[in-house]
Short mmCIF file of C-alpha atoms in Angstrom, two decimals:
data_model
loop_
_atom_site.label_atom_id
_atom_site.label_comp_id
_atom_site.label_asym_id
_atom_site.label_seq_id
_atom_site.Cartn_x
_atom_site.Cartn_y
_atom_site.Cartn_z
CA MET M 267 133.69 75.79 131.69
CA PHE M 268 132.61 77.42 128.44
CA SER M 269 131.40 81.02 128.39
CA LEU M 270 127.97 81.75 126.97
CA SER M 271 128.00 82.49 123.23
CA LEU M 272 126.11 81.61 120.06
CA LYS M 273 127.94 82.06 116.77
CA THR M 274 127.89 80.81 113.20
CA LYS M 275 131.05 80.16 111.23
CA ASP M 276 131.01 79.97 107.42
CA LEU M 277 127.44 78.69 107.53
CA SER M 278 126.06 77.57 104.14
CA LYS M 279 122.84 75.93 103.10
CA SER M 280 121.76 74.59 99.73
CA TYR M 281 119.02 72.29 98.51
CA SER M 282 119.32 69.93 95.59
CA ASN M 283 116.39 69.02 93.38
CA GLY M 284 115.81 67.07 90.20
CA PHE M 285 116.17 63.33 89.75
CA ILE M 286 118.32 62.74 86.70
CA ARG M 287 120.00 66.12 86.41
CA LYS M 288 120.54 67.28 89.94
CA LYS M 289 120.39 71.03 90.39
CA THR M 290 121.65 72.76 93.48
CA ASN M 291 119.93 75.87 94.82
CA GLU M 292 122.07 77.83 97.20
CA VAL M 293 120.06 79.51 99.98
CA PHE M 294 123.02 81.31 101.59
CA SER M 295 126.74 80.78 101.84
CA LYS M 296 129.57 81.34 104.31
CA ILE M 297 127.76 83.41 106.89
CA SER M 298 129.68 84.15 110.08
CA PHE M 299 128.13 86.20 112.86
CA GLU M 300 127.35 86.24 116.56
CA ILE M 301 124.17 86.76 118.57
CA PRO M 302 124.98 88.79 121.69
CA ALA M 303 124.08 87.23 125.04
CA GLU M 304 121.91 90.17 126.09
CA GLY M 305 120.93 92.14 123.02
CA THR M 306 118.93 91.90 119.83
CA ILE M 307 120.24 91.32 116.34
CA GLY M 308 117.71 92.10 113.62
CA LEU M 309 117.63 90.04 110.43
CA MET M 310 115.71 91.45 107.49
CA GLY M 311 115.22 90.44 103.89
CA PRO M 312 112.50 89.74 101.34
CA SER M 313 110.32 86.62 101.49
CA GLY M 314 112.25 83.56 100.38
CA SER M 315 115.68 85.07 101.05
CA GLY M 316 116.57 82.35 103.57
CA LYS M 317 116.05 84.22 106.86
CA SER M 318 113.88 81.51 108.43
CA THR M 319 116.17 78.70 107.23
CA PHE M 320 119.09 80.53 108.83
CA GLY M 321 117.14 80.84 112.10
CA ARG M 322 116.09 77.18 112.06
CA ILE M 323 119.71 76.07 111.55
CA ILE M 324 120.90 78.20 114.48
CA ALA M 325 118.13 76.70 116.65
CA GLY M 326 119.32 73.19 115.64
CA LEU M 327 116.07 72.35 113.82
CA GLU M 328 117.79 71.96 110.45
CA MET M 329 121.31 70.96 109.50
CA PRO M 330 123.59 73.25 107.45
CA THR M 331 125.21 72.01 104.24
CA SER M 332 128.55 73.24 105.53
CA GLY M 333 129.90 75.46 108.28
CA GLN M 334 129.25 75.41 111.99
CA VAL M 335 126.86 76.68 114.66
CA LEU M 336 128.94 77.20 117.79
CA TYR M 337 127.16 77.18 121.17
CA LYS M 338 129.52 78.05 124.02
CA GLY M 339 132.34 77.65 121.52
CA ARG M 340 131.42 74.05 120.54
CA ASP M 341 129.99 72.88 117.21
CA ILE M 342 126.42 71.71 117.94
CA ARG M 343 126.86 68.75 115.57
CA THR M 344 129.60 67.33 117.81
CA LEU M 345 127.62 67.70 121.08
CA LYS M 346 126.81 64.55 123.06
CA THR M 347 123.12 63.74 123.67
CA GLY M 348 123.00 65.42 127.10
CA ASP M 349 124.77 68.55 125.88
CA PHE M 350 122.62 68.73 122.73
CA ARG M 351 119.52 68.50 124.92
CA GLU M 352 120.82 71.40 126.99
CA PHE M 353 121.47 73.37 123.77
CA ARG M 354 117.91 72.70 122.54
CA GLN M 355 116.56 73.90 125.86
CA LYS M 356 118.69 77.03 126.01
CA VAL M 357 118.29 78.09 122.36
CA GLN M 358 114.58 78.40 121.61
CA MET M 359 112.65 79.41 118.53
CA MET M 360 109.37 81.30 118.30
CA PHE M 361 107.40 80.92 115.08
CA GLN M 362 105.25 83.19 112.95
CA ASP M 363 101.94 81.36 112.89
CA PRO M 364 100.23 81.72 116.26
CA ALA M 365 97.53 79.21 115.30
CA GLY M 366 100.00 76.50 114.34
CA ILE M 367 102.17 76.47 117.45
CA LEU M 368 99.69 74.81 119.79
CA ASN M 369 98.26 71.30 119.48
CA PRO M 370 94.56 71.81 118.57
CA LYS M 371 93.56 68.66 120.47
CA LYS M 372 95.14 69.68 123.76
CA THR M 373 94.03 72.30 126.27
CA ILE M 374 96.45 75.16 126.83
CA GLU M 375 97.27 73.68 130.25
CA LYS M 376 98.35 70.35 128.69
CA SER M 377 100.43 72.10 126.03
CA VAL M 378 102.21 74.14 128.68
CA THR M 379 102.68 71.45 131.35
CA GLU M 380 104.28 68.99 128.93
CA VAL M 381 107.27 71.33 128.80
CA LEU M 382 107.61 71.11 132.58
CA ASP M 383 107.13 67.32 132.49
CA LEU M 384 110.14 67.12 130.16
CA LEU M 385 112.16 69.06 132.72
CA ASN M 386 110.99 66.65 135.48
CA ILE M 387 109.41 69.46 137.48
CA PRO M 388 107.10 67.98 140.15
CA LYS M 389 103.36 68.50 139.57
CA LYS M 390 103.05 70.59 142.75
CA ARG M 391 105.63 73.10 141.56
CA GLN M 392 104.25 73.21 137.99
CA LYS M 393 101.21 75.28 138.97
CA THR M 394 103.25 78.03 140.63
CA GLU M 395 105.77 78.09 137.77
CA ILE M 396 102.96 78.48 135.20
CA ALA M 397 101.20 81.13 137.29
CA ASP M 398 104.45 83.13 137.58
CA ILE M 399 105.18 82.98 133.85
CA PHE M 400 101.57 83.74 132.86
CA ASP M 401 101.75 86.76 135.11
CA GLN M 402 104.93 87.88 133.31
CA VAL M 403 103.35 87.59 129.85
CA GLY M 404 100.01 89.13 130.87
CA LEU M 405 97.74 86.06 130.72
CA SER M 406 95.17 84.95 133.28
CA ASP M 407 94.85 81.35 134.62
CA GLU M 408 91.32 81.21 133.19
CA ILE M 409 92.81 80.55 129.75
CA LEU M 410 94.40 77.24 130.83
CA ASN M 411 91.23 75.19 130.33
CA ARG M 412 90.62 76.50 126.83
CA TYR M 413 91.57 74.96 123.48
CA PRO M 414 93.69 76.85 120.89
CA TYR M 415 90.65 77.64 118.71
CA GLN M 416 89.06 79.44 121.66
CA ILE M 417 91.82 82.03 122.02
CA SER M 418 93.05 84.96 119.90
CA GLY M 419 96.28 85.18 117.88
CA GLY M 420 97.80 87.58 120.41
CA GLN M 421 97.00 85.19 123.27
CA SER M 422 98.56 82.27 121.32
CA GLN M 423 101.77 84.24 120.87
CA ARG M 424 101.81 85.12 124.58
CA ILE M 425 101.39 81.43 125.42
CA ALA M 426 104.21 80.57 122.99
CA ILE M 427 106.57 83.05 124.63
CA GLY M 428 105.44 81.91 128.11
CA ARG M 429 106.14 78.28 127.23
CA ILE M 430 109.58 79.25 125.96
CA LEU M 431 110.33 81.19 129.17
CA LEU M 432 109.53 78.11 131.28
CA LEU M 433 112.68 76.60 129.74
CA LYS M 434 114.77 79.59 130.91
CA PRO M 435 116.52 80.02 127.54
CA ASP M 436 119.73 81.97 126.92
CA TYR M 437 118.73 82.81 123.33
CA ILE M 438 115.45 83.09 121.46
CA ILE M 439 115.20 83.06 117.67
CA LEU M 440 112.06 85.07 116.89
CA ASP M 441 110.87 84.26 113.37
CA GLU M 442 108.34 86.93 112.32
CA PRO M 443 106.68 86.76 115.75
CA THR M 444 104.30 89.65 115.08
CA SER M 445 103.64 89.53 111.34
CA ALA M 446 100.29 87.73 111.74
CA LEU M 447 99.10 90.11 114.46
CA ASP M 448 97.06 93.32 114.30
CA SER M 449 98.87 96.60 114.81
CA SER M 450 97.62 97.10 118.38
CA VAL M 451 98.40 93.50 119.43
CA GLN M 452 101.75 93.76 117.61
CA ALA M 453 102.65 96.83 119.69
CA GLN M 454 101.73 94.96 122.90
CA MET M 455 103.85 91.98 121.85
CA LEU M 456 106.92 94.07 120.97
CA HIS M 457 106.83 95.81 124.35
CA LEU M 458 106.38 92.47 126.08
CA LEU M 459 109.43 91.02 124.28
CA LYS M 460 111.51 94.02 125.35
CA ASP M 461 110.35 93.70 128.99
CA ILE M 462 111.15 89.98 128.97
CA GLN M 463 114.62 90.65 127.62
CA SER M 464 115.46 93.13 130.35
CA GLU M 465 114.01 90.83 133.02
CA PHE M 466 115.50 87.51 131.88
CA LYS M 467 118.68 88.79 130.12
CA THR M 468 118.05 86.87 126.91
CA GLY M 469 119.73 87.24 123.52
CA TYR M 470 117.36 87.66 120.57
CA LEU M 471 117.72 87.06 116.85
CA PHE M 472 114.71 88.98 115.51
CA ILE M 473 113.75 87.91 111.99
CA SER M 474 111.24 90.00 110.07
CA HIS M 475 110.58 91.56 106.68
CA ASP M 476 109.06 94.62 108.38
CA GLU M 477 111.78 97.24 108.64
CA SER M 478 109.98 99.41 111.21
CA VAL M 479 109.53 96.46 113.59
CA VAL M 480 113.16 95.35 113.22
CA ARG M 481 114.41 98.90 113.82
CA PHE M 482 112.28 99.19 116.96
CA MET M 483 113.62 95.94 118.40
CA SER M 484 117.27 95.69 117.36
CA GLU M 485 120.61 97.25 118.23
CA LYS M 486 122.18 95.94 115.05
CA ILE M 487 120.52 94.97 111.77
CA PHE M 488 121.64 92.57 109.06
CA VAL M 489 120.01 92.24 105.66
CA MET M 490 119.91 88.89 103.90
CA GLU M 491 119.76 89.13 100.13
CA ASN M 492 120.77 86.74 97.36
CA GLY M 493 122.29 84.28 99.80
CA ALA M 494 124.51 86.67 101.72
CA LEU M 495 124.34 89.08 104.63
CA LYS M 496 124.81 92.00 102.28
CA LYS M 497 125.02 94.93 104.59
CA SER M 498 124.78 95.63 108.25
CA VAL M 499 123.35 98.82 109.62
CA CYS M 500 124.36 100.14 113.03
CA GLN M 501 121.28 101.14 114.92
CA THR M 502 121.19 103.56 117.80
CA LEU M 503 117.96 103.59 119.71
CA MET Q 227 74.17 111.79 96.22
CA LYS Q 228 75.35 108.47 94.74
CA ARG Q 229 73.09 105.45 95.18
CA PRO Q 230 74.67 102.63 97.17
CA VAL Q 231 75.49 99.40 95.32
CA ILE Q 232 75.30 97.46 98.55
CA GLU Q 233 73.65 98.50 101.78
CA LEU Q 234 73.74 96.73 105.14
CA ASP Q 235 71.02 97.75 107.57
CA ASN Q 236 71.16 96.67 111.23
CA LEU Q 237 72.95 93.46 110.30
CA SER Q 238 73.45 91.10 113.23
CA VAL Q 239 75.03 87.64 113.08
CA THR Q 240 74.76 85.21 116.00
CA PHE Q 241 76.47 81.82 116.20
CA HIS Q 242 74.51 79.31 118.28
CA GLY Q 243 76.41 76.76 120.34
CA ASP Q 244 76.94 75.99 124.03
CA CYS Q 245 76.47 79.69 124.51
CA ASP Q 246 75.36 82.17 121.85
CA LEU Q 247 78.00 84.41 120.34
CA ARG Q 248 76.93 87.61 118.61
CA ALA Q 249 79.83 88.21 116.21
CA VAL Q 250 78.23 91.19 114.45
CA ASN Q 251 75.90 93.57 116.26
CA GLN Q 252 73.57 95.91 114.32
CA VAL Q 253 76.02 96.97 111.64
CA SER Q 254 74.77 99.50 109.08
CA LEU Q 255 76.95 100.61 106.19
CA SER Q 256 76.81 101.19 102.46
CA VAL Q 257 79.19 101.25 99.51
CA THR Q 258 78.64 103.33 96.37
CA ARG Q 259 79.82 102.62 92.82
CA GLY Q 260 83.58 103.08 92.40
CA GLU Q 261 84.15 103.44 96.14
CA VAL Q 262 86.71 101.61 98.27
CA LEU Q 263 85.50 101.01 101.82
CA ALA Q 264 88.02 99.64 104.30
CA LEU Q 265 86.66 97.63 107.21
CA VAL Q 266 89.38 97.78 109.84
CA GLY Q 267 89.68 96.19 113.27
CA GLU Q 268 91.41 93.58 115.42
CA THR Q 269 91.23 89.86 114.64
CA GLY Q 270 87.91 88.45 115.82
CA CYS Q 271 85.98 91.73 115.72
CA GLY Q 272 83.56 90.43 113.06
CA LYS Q 273 84.99 91.82 109.79
CA SER Q 274 85.17 88.50 107.96
CA VAL Q 275 81.76 87.44 109.34
CA ILE Q 276 80.23 90.47 107.56
CA ALA Q 277 81.93 89.39 104.32
CA HIS Q 278 80.63 85.83 104.68
CA ALA Q 279 77.14 87.13 105.48
CA ILE Q 280 77.12 89.18 102.25
CA MET Q 281 78.25 86.15 100.25
CA GLY Q 282 75.78 83.82 102.01
CA LEU Q 283 78.61 81.60 103.14
CA LEU Q 284 77.89 81.48 106.88
CA PRO Q 285 77.62 78.04 108.53
CA LYS Q 286 74.23 76.57 109.49
CA GLU Q 287 74.62 77.42 113.17
CA ALA Q 288 74.67 81.13 112.33
CA SER Q 289 71.49 83.21 112.35
CA VAL Q 290 71.37 86.50 110.48
CA ASP Q 291 69.06 89.44 111.26
CA GLY Q 292 68.68 92.77 109.49
CA SER Q 293 69.04 93.41 105.79
CA ILE Q 294 71.67 93.22 103.03
CA ARG Q 295 70.47 94.98 99.86
CA PHE Q 296 72.40 94.65 96.62
CA ASN Q 297 71.04 96.91 93.86
CA ASP Q 298 67.55 96.83 95.46
CA MET Q 299 67.68 93.06 95.82
CA GLU Q 300 67.42 91.62 99.36
CA LEU Q 301 70.23 89.05 99.53
CA LEU Q 302 69.02 87.49 102.79
CA SER Q 303 65.76 86.38 101.18
CA LEU Q 304 67.39 84.67 98.17
CA SER Q 305 67.58 80.89 97.83
CA GLU Q 306 70.95 79.10 97.71
CA ARG Q 307 70.56 78.64 93.92
CA GLU Q 308 69.87 82.35 93.36
CA LEU Q 309 72.83 83.27 95.56
CA ALA Q 310 75.10 80.91 93.62
CA ASP Q 311 74.29 82.85 90.43
CA ILE Q 312 75.29 86.12 92.10
CA ARG Q 313 78.49 84.84 93.72
CA GLY Q 314 81.45 85.45 91.44
CA GLU Q 315 79.29 87.00 88.71
CA LYS Q 316 78.02 90.08 90.61
CA ILE Q 317 79.77 89.94 93.99
CA ALA Q 318 83.16 88.30 94.36
CA ILE Q 319 85.29 87.57 97.37
CA ILE Q 320 89.06 87.26 97.53
CA PHE Q 321 89.72 85.00 100.50
CA GLN Q 322 92.66 85.42 102.84
CA ASN Q 323 95.65 83.08 102.64
CA PRO Q 324 96.03 82.42 98.89
CA SER Q 325 98.18 79.34 99.42
CA LEU Q 326 95.26 77.63 101.17
CA SER Q 327 92.47 79.11 99.06
CA LEU Q 328 93.87 77.86 95.75
CA ASN Q 329 93.41 74.20 94.86
CA PRO Q 330 96.89 72.60 94.87
CA VAL Q 331 96.02 69.97 92.23
CA TYR Q 332 94.74 72.34 89.52
CA THR Q 333 96.85 74.59 87.30
CA VAL Q 334 96.71 78.38 87.47
CA GLU Q 335 94.84 78.43 84.14
CA HIS Q 336 92.17 76.02 85.35
CA GLN Q 337 91.54 78.01 88.52
CA ILE Q 338 91.28 81.37 86.76
CA SER Q 339 89.08 80.17 83.89
CA GLU Q 340 86.83 77.91 85.99
CA SER Q 341 84.22 80.60 86.63
CA LEU Q 342 83.96 81.33 82.88
CA TYR Q 343 82.93 77.71 82.31
CA ILE Q 344 80.54 77.59 85.28
CA HIS Q 345 78.81 80.98 85.05
CA ARG Q 346 79.07 81.85 81.35
CA LYS Q 347 79.31 78.35 79.81
CA THR Q 348 82.15 79.74 77.67
CA ARG Q 349 83.69 77.50 75.00
CA LYS Q 350 87.18 76.19 75.76
CA GLU Q 351 89.03 78.19 73.05
CA LEU Q 352 87.35 81.44 74.05
CA ALA Q 353 87.90 80.84 77.78
CA GLU Q 354 91.60 80.17 77.15
CA LYS Q 355 91.89 83.38 75.12
CA CYS Q 356 90.04 85.43 77.77
CA THR Q 357 92.23 83.99 80.55
CA LYS Q 358 95.45 84.75 78.65
CA ASN Q 359 94.39 88.34 78.02
CA TYR Q 360 93.15 88.85 81.56
CA VAL Q 361 96.28 87.61 83.36
CA LEU Q 362 98.44 90.10 81.43
CA LYS Q 363 96.96 92.82 83.68
CA PHE Q 364 98.35 90.99 86.68
CA GLY Q 365 101.92 90.92 85.40
CA PHE Q 366 101.87 87.32 84.10
CA ASN Q 367 103.70 88.03 80.87
CA PRO Q 368 104.02 85.88 78.77
CA PRO Q 369 100.90 84.04 80.03
CA GLU Q 370 102.07 80.73 78.53
CA THR Q 371 104.88 80.62 81.11
CA TYR Q 372 102.65 81.05 84.14
CA LEU Q 373 99.29 79.46 83.25
CA PRO Q 374 100.52 75.81 83.32
CA LEU Q 375 102.05 76.25 86.80
CA TYR Q 376 100.57 74.83 90.02
CA PRO Q 377 100.14 77.02 93.16
CA SER Q 378 103.05 75.25 94.89
CA GLN Q 379 105.34 76.43 92.07
CA CYS Q 380 104.39 80.08 92.62
CA SER Q 381 105.49 82.53 95.31
CA GLY Q 382 103.08 83.98 97.90
CA GLY Q 383 102.76 87.21 95.92
CA MET Q 384 102.06 85.35 92.68
CA ASN Q 385 99.40 83.21 94.36
CA GLN Q 386 97.76 86.37 95.68
CA ARG Q 387 97.60 87.80 92.15
CA ILE Q 388 96.22 84.49 90.82
CA LEU Q 389 93.50 84.54 93.47
CA ILE Q 390 92.54 88.14 92.61
CA ALA Q 391 92.46 87.29 88.89
CA ALA Q 392 90.30 84.20 89.53
CA SER Q 393 87.85 86.20 91.66
CA THR Q 394 87.49 89.14 89.26
CA ILE Q 395 87.61 87.62 85.76
CA LEU Q 396 83.79 87.90 85.47
CA SER Q 397 83.91 91.66 86.22
CA PRO Q 398 81.77 91.59 89.38
CA GLU Q 399 80.22 94.85 90.54
CA ILE Q 400 81.53 94.42 94.07
CA VAL Q 401 84.76 92.80 95.18
CA ILE Q 402 85.30 91.89 98.82
CA ALA Q 403 89.00 91.47 99.61
CA ASP Q 404 89.46 89.66 102.93
CA GLU Q 405 92.94 90.41 104.34
CA PRO Q 406 94.56 90.39 100.87
CA THR Q 407 97.97 91.40 102.26
CA LYS Q 408 98.27 89.05 105.24
CA GLY Q 409 101.75 87.48 105.40
CA LEU Q 410 103.07 89.35 102.34
CA ASP Q 411 106.24 91.44 102.46
CA ARG Q 412 106.12 95.19 101.80
CA GLU Q 413 106.87 94.93 98.06
CA ARG Q 414 104.11 92.36 97.52
CA VAL Q 415 101.74 94.50 99.61
CA ASN Q 416 102.39 97.49 97.34
CA GLU Q 417 101.88 95.31 94.28
CA THR Q 418 98.54 93.99 95.60
CA GLY Q 419 97.41 97.52 96.49
CA GLU Q 420 98.09 98.72 92.96
CA ILE Q 421 96.18 95.80 91.42
CA LEU Q 422 93.14 96.36 93.66
CA ARG Q 423 93.12 100.10 93.01
CA ASN Q 424 93.30 99.47 89.23
CA LEU Q 425 90.38 97.05 89.45
CA VAL Q 426 88.25 99.80 90.95
CA SER Q 427 89.33 102.68 88.72
CA GLU Q 428 89.18 100.72 85.44
CA LYS Q 429 85.57 99.56 85.56
CA GLY Q 430 84.04 101.58 88.38
CA ARG Q 431 83.75 98.53 90.59
CA SER Q 432 83.24 98.87 94.33
CA LEU Q 433 85.67 97.31 96.79
CA ILE Q 434 85.14 96.31 100.40
CA LEU Q 435 88.60 95.88 101.84
CA ILE Q 436 88.82 93.90 105.06
CA THR Q 437 92.14 94.42 106.75
CA HIS Q 438 93.98 95.04 109.98
CA ASP Q 439 96.81 96.76 108.07
CA LEU Q 440 96.06 100.45 108.64
CA GLU Q 441 98.84 101.60 106.33
CA PHE Q 442 97.36 99.59 103.47
CA ALA Q 443 93.86 100.90 104.22
CA ARG Q 444 95.18 104.47 104.21
CA ARG Q 445 96.76 104.00 100.79
CA ILE Q 446 93.89 102.51 98.86
CA SER Q 447 90.57 103.32 100.55
CA ASP Q 448 88.17 106.25 100.16
CA ARG Q 449 86.29 105.58 103.39
CA ILE Q 450 87.13 103.75 106.61
CA ALA Q 451 84.86 101.89 109.01
CA ILE Q 452 86.49 100.90 112.30
CA MET Q 453 85.09 97.81 114.01
CA TYR Q 454 85.49 96.80 117.62
CA SER Q 455 83.92 93.76 119.27
CA GLY Q 456 81.30 93.21 116.55
CA GLU Q 457 80.26 96.85 116.20
CA ILE Q 458 81.23 99.79 114.02
CA VAL Q 459 82.69 102.47 116.30
CA GLU Q 460 83.68 105.09 113.69
CA THR Q 461 83.16 105.76 109.98
CA ALA Q 462 84.85 108.62 108.14
CA SER Q 463 86.59 109.47 104.89
CA ALA Q 464 90.11 107.99 104.90
CA GLU Q 465 91.62 111.46 104.73
CA GLU Q 466 89.66 112.81 107.71
CA PHE Q 467 90.13 109.65 109.73
CA PHE Q 468 93.92 109.57 109.45
CA ALA Q 469 94.16 113.33 110.01
CA GLU Q 470 92.18 113.14 113.26
CA PRO Q 471 90.58 109.94 114.56
CA LYS Q 472 87.78 110.64 117.03
CA HIS Q 473 86.92 107.38 118.83
CA PRO Q 474 89.39 106.44 121.61
CA TYR Q 475 89.86 102.99 120.03
CA SER Q 476 90.67 104.58 116.64
CA LYS Q 477 93.19 106.84 118.38
CA GLY Q 478 94.73 103.79 120.06
CA LEU Q 479 94.98 101.96 116.75
CA LEU Q 480 96.85 104.85 115.14
CA ASN Q 481 99.14 105.18 118.17
CA SER Q 482 100.16 101.54 117.77
CA LEU Q 483 101.59 102.23 114.29
CA PRO Q 484 105.40 102.26 113.83
CA GLU Q 485 105.58 106.01 113.08
CA ASN Q 486 103.88 106.70 116.43
CA GLY Q 487 106.27 104.49 118.40
CA PHE Q 488 104.23 101.24 118.73
CA VAL Q 489 102.24 102.53 121.73
CA PRO Q 490 99.91 99.63 122.64
CA ILE Q 491 96.26 99.82 123.77
CA LYS Q 492 96.11 98.36 127.28
CA GLY Q 493 94.15 95.13 127.86
CA SER Q 494 92.61 92.88 125.23
CA SER Q 495 89.38 92.62 123.24
CA PRO Q 496 86.38 91.38 125.26
CA SER Q 497 84.80 87.99 124.75
CA LEU Q 498 81.88 88.17 122.30
CA THR Q 499 79.88 85.71 124.40
CA ARG Q 500 79.93 88.12 127.35
CA PRO Q 501 80.64 91.65 126.07
CA PRO Q 502 80.92 94.28 128.81
CA ASP Q 503 77.90 96.40 129.75
CA GLY Q 504 77.82 99.96 128.48
CA CYS Q 505 80.36 100.89 125.83
CA ARG Q 506 82.22 97.73 124.77
CA PHE Q 507 85.53 99.59 124.72
CA HIS Q 508 85.16 101.20 128.18
CA PRO Q 509 87.35 98.70 130.15
CA ARG Q 510 90.30 99.66 127.91
CA CYS Q 511 89.47 103.32 127.42
CA MET Q 512 91.59 105.97 129.13
CA TYR Q 513 88.80 108.57 128.85
CA MET Q 514 85.95 106.47 130.30
CA ASN Q 515 83.46 107.87 132.80
CA GLU Q 516 80.46 106.48 134.71
CA GLN Q 517 78.09 106.84 131.76
CA CYS Q 518 80.41 104.71 129.55
CA ALA Q 519 80.18 101.79 132.00
CA GLU Q 520 76.37 101.94 132.23
CA GLU Q 521 74.93 103.00 128.86
CA HIS Q 522 75.60 101.63 125.42
CA PRO Q 523 76.43 104.49 123.00
CA ASP Q 524 74.82 104.73 119.54
CA LEU Q 525 76.71 105.39 116.32
CA LYS Q 526 75.83 109.09 115.84
CA PRO Q 527 76.83 111.64 113.20
CA THR Q 528 79.54 114.12 114.23
CA GLY Q 529 80.37 116.48 111.36
CA ASN Q 530 81.09 114.38 108.26
CA ARG Q 531 81.62 111.19 110.21
CA LYS Q 532 79.82 108.86 112.61
CA VAL Q 533 81.23 107.94 116.01
CA ARG Q 534 80.02 105.58 118.75
CA CYS Q 535 81.26 107.47 121.81
CA PHE Q 536 79.55 109.71 124.42
CA LEU Q 537 82.65 111.90 124.55
CA CYS Q 538 82.40 112.81 120.86
CA HIS Q 539 78.69 113.72 120.70
#
C-alpha cells in the first residue's frame, strides 16, 4: 500500500527546434518539490516562464525531458495501464479558458455525463451524482440542457470544477482558473475553490501570474523564473 | 463645457432569435475630446455590443434604436460605404484577444501599414517609412527587427502593441479599446496602460476603454460608467467613483477586489432574455426593498454623478 503523495524529482523540460542546426530551448531544469495532500501550493511567474508546462507534466498530459513525477512514490512513466488510469483520474487539471473546456456541439449534460460513463456509473445513479455536485458548485439543473455558448464564463468554470469533482480527485492542478473572469466572478470562484478543498480534502497546485490571487489561495508560494523555482515565500494566512 | 466628440442617446440593441434578447437598454453617454471613459461591468453586460454598435459591426439579426452622434453626424443613418470610410480613419477599435485578431499569415509590417494603403492610398515607400517611424513609439526598436515577424513569432504583449499600432496609425479621433489587457500579465498590463494613456495625451484623442479590470480602469480613465445587465447603473469621475461608489453593484464590484479581500457578490447576472422586474440588480442586492422589486429605477443625477438606484436619490 502506497501512501498518498505527489512529488517531482529533478524534473526538466526542453524543446528542440530547427531542422539542420538543432537548437535546444530549456523551459526549466531539475525541479524537485511536493504538492501537499490537503493544502495549496502557489506557483507564480511571468507569461512564458513554463508554469503551465510544469503543471501539464505533473498532470501526466506532457512528458518531461528528464526527471520523474512520483505519484504515491511511483514514477508515473512506469505505471501499468490500470494504475496510470487511476493516476489520471486522481490528478486532475483545470484550465484557464472557460470557453474552450466544453465541447461546443454537446449539451452541458452530455459533457458531464460522459465522465460518469467512463467510470461505469449506472444511468440511474448519474442524475443524483450530478445533482449533488451541481449543488456543491452552486449551479442549477436548468443549465444541463444548454450548450456552452449559452452560458457565462463563470458558469463554465463551475461546470469544469464540478466535472472534476465527479472523479473524486486527490489533487487538482489549477492553471490560471480565474484569469479570464471578472473580478466579482473571480471572487466567487476563489471562495468556491476554498470551500471545495475543505469539504473534499484535495491538494491544489495553483498556477497564476496574479500575485494577489496566489497569496489569497496558497500556504506556500514558489516563483518560476528563467527555468528555475527561484525563491519560495512562506505565506501565513 | 466641452462639446462631446461622440454621444450615445437612448441606445438600445436587441438581438432577434428564438426569443429576443435586449443586450443594451437605453444607454446614454458621451465622451469629450481628450477624455478616457471606462465602460466597466461583468462579461455579457453589453459593453462590447455598445462598441460594435458604434463601429456599425453588429450582425444582421441585431436591431438598433436610439442615436449615436459623432461630431454632429448620425452614425446610425450612414450607409455601409460611408461607415467604412469612418472606421479606422476617424473611429478605431482595438479588438480583444490580439492573437486571434491579427492575421497569422501576414507580417507585422503588412498589418500595421494596411490601413495606410486602403484609406490614404499611400505609396509603398512612404507607407514603409511611416510604419517604421510609428512603431518606434510602441517600443519596436529597431523596427527592422520586428516588422518582418509574424504574429506567432511574437509574445502576447507584443501582439497587443502591434494591434494598438495597427488600429491607431491613421490618428483616429476616437479609439475604442475592447478588453485590451485580457490574459496579459501585470507587466504587460502596465505597458499597455502607458501606451493607451500616451495615445490620448499626445494628440488629444478620446478613448473608450471597455474592461472588467477595475484596477486598470482606475489607473488610466478620467470617468467611469458601470454597466449591469445591459444598463448603465452609475457614472462618475474615476476619482469620485473609487473614493465612494454609490450603487450597490458598484460597491460589490469594489469589494471583490484583492485589497478588499475578494468578497463576492452573491448570485449571478440575470438572463438578458428575461431580466427581473423592477431594478435588475434587486435579486442580488443586500439593500433591496419592496419598491426595488416593483419599479424600474431611472439613471438620475446625484451630486456630480448619476446613479440608477432608489436608495441613492
